[in-house]
mmCIF file of C-alpha atoms in Angstrom:
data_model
loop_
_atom_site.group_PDB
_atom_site.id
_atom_site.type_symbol
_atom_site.label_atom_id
_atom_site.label_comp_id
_atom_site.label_asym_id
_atom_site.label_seq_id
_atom_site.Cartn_x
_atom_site.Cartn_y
_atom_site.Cartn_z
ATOM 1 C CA UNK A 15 30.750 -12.243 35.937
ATOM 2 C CA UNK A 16 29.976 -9.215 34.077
ATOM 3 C CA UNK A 17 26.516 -6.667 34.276
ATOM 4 C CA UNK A 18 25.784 -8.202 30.750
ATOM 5 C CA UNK A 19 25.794 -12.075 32.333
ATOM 6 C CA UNK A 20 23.962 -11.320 35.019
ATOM 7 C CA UNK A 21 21.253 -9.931 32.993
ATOM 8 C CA UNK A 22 21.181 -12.859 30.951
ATOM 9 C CA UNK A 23 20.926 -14.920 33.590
ATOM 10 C CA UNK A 24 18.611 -13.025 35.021
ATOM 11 C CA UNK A 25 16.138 -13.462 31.772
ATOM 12 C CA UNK A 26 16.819 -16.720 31.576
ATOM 13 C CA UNK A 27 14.995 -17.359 34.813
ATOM 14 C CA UNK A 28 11.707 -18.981 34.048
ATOM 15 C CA UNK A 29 8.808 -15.876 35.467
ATOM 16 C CA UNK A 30 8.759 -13.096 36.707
ATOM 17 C CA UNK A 31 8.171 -13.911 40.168
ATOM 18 C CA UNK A 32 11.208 -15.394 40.043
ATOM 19 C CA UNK A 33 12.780 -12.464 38.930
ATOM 20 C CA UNK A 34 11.294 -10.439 41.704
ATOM 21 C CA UNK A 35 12.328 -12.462 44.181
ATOM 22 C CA UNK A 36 16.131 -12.753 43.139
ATOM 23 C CA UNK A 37 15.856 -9.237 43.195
ATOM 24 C CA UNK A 38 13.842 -9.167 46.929
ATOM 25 C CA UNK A 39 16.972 -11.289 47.830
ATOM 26 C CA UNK A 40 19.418 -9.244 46.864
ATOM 27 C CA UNK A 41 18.540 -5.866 47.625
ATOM 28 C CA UNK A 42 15.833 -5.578 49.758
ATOM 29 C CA UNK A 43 16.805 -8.913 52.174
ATOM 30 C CA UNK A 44 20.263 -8.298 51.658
ATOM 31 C CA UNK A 45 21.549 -11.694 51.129
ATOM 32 C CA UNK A 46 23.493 -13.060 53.781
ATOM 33 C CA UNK A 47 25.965 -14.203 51.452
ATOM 34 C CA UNK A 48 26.854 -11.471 49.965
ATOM 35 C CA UNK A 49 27.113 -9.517 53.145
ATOM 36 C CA UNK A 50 29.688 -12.713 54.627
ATOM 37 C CA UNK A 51 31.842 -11.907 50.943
ATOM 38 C CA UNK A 52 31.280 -8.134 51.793
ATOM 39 C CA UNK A 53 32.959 -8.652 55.541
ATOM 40 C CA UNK A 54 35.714 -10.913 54.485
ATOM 41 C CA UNK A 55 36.772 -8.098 52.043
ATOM 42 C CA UNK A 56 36.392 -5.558 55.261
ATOM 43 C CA UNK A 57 39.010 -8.019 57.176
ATOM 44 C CA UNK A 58 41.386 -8.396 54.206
ATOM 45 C CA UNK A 59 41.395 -5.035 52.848
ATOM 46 C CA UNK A 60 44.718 -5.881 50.901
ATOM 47 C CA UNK A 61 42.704 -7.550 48.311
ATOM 48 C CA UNK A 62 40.939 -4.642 47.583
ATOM 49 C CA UNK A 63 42.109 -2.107 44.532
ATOM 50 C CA UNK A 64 39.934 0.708 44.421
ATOM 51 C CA UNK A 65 39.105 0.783 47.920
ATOM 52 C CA UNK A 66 37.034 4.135 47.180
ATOM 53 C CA UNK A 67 34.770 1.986 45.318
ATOM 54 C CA UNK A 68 34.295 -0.849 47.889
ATOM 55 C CA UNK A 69 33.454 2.057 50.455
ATOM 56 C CA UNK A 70 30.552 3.393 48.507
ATOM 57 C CA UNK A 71 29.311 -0.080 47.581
ATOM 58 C CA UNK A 72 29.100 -0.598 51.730
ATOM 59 C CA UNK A 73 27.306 2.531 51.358
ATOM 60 C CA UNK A 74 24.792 1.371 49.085
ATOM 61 C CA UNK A 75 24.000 -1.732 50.884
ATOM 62 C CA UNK A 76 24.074 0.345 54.325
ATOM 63 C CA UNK A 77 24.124 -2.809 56.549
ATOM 64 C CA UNK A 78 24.750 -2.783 60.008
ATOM 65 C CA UNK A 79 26.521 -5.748 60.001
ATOM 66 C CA UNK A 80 29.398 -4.141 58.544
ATOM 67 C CA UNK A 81 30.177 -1.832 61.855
ATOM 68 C CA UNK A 82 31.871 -4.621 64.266
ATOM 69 C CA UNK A 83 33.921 -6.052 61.221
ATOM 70 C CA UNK A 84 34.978 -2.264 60.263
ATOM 71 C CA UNK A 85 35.952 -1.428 63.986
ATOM 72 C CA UNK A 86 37.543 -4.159 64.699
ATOM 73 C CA UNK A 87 40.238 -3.964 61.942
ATOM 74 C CA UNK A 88 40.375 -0.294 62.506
ATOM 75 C CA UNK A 89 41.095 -0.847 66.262
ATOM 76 C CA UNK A 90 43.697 -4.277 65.237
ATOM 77 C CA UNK A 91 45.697 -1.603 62.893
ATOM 78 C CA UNK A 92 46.535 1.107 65.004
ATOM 79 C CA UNK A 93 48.745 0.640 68.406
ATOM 80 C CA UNK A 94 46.193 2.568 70.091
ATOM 81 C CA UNK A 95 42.240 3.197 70.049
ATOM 82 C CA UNK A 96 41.807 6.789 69.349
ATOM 83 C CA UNK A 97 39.079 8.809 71.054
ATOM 84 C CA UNK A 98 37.370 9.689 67.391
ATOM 85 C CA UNK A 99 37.179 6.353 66.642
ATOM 86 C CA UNK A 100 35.293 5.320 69.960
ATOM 87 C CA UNK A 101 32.986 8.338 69.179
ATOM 88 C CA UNK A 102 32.195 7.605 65.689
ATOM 89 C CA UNK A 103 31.696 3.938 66.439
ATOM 90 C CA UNK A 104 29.343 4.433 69.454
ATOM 91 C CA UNK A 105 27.807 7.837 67.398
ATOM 92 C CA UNK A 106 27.389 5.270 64.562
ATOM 93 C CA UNK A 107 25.809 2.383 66.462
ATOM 94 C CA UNK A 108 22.927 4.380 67.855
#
């Protein structure tokens, strides 16, 4: 789906309270679908191209429920659990 479908989709829908609430559902309740899509890509990062871009659309979301999956691939990867990362985790969970 492109920018352009979803905006004609998104005018198709019948009022504007409609509208809102896609919108309400998507950005401001973040969808819990689209944050279970978001951590699948975080455990299979191999799918992933432009993994610059993926990192600042986590960014945008800024969802906590991203943390766990991000640490625990971080901490699966390397042999051993560096100190930064058990700082920055712990730093990043307060």
């Amino acid at each position: 789906m492109t920018t352009d479908d979803f905006y004609a989709q998104f005018n198709e829908l019948p009022s504007v309270t409609r509208r809102i609430d896609l919108l309400w559902e998507i950005l401001v309740k973040k969808d819990h679908r689209l944050i279970r899509r978001l951590v699948y890509l975080i455990k299979h990062p191999l799918l992933i191209e432009n993994h610059n871009r993926f990192a600042a659309v986590l960014r945008e979301v800024n969802q906590e429920a991203f943390i766990q999956p991000l640490f625990d691939l971080i901490t699966e990867t390397l042999p051993q659990e560096p100190e930064w990362i058990l700082s920055t985790f712990w730093r990043w969970k307060d």
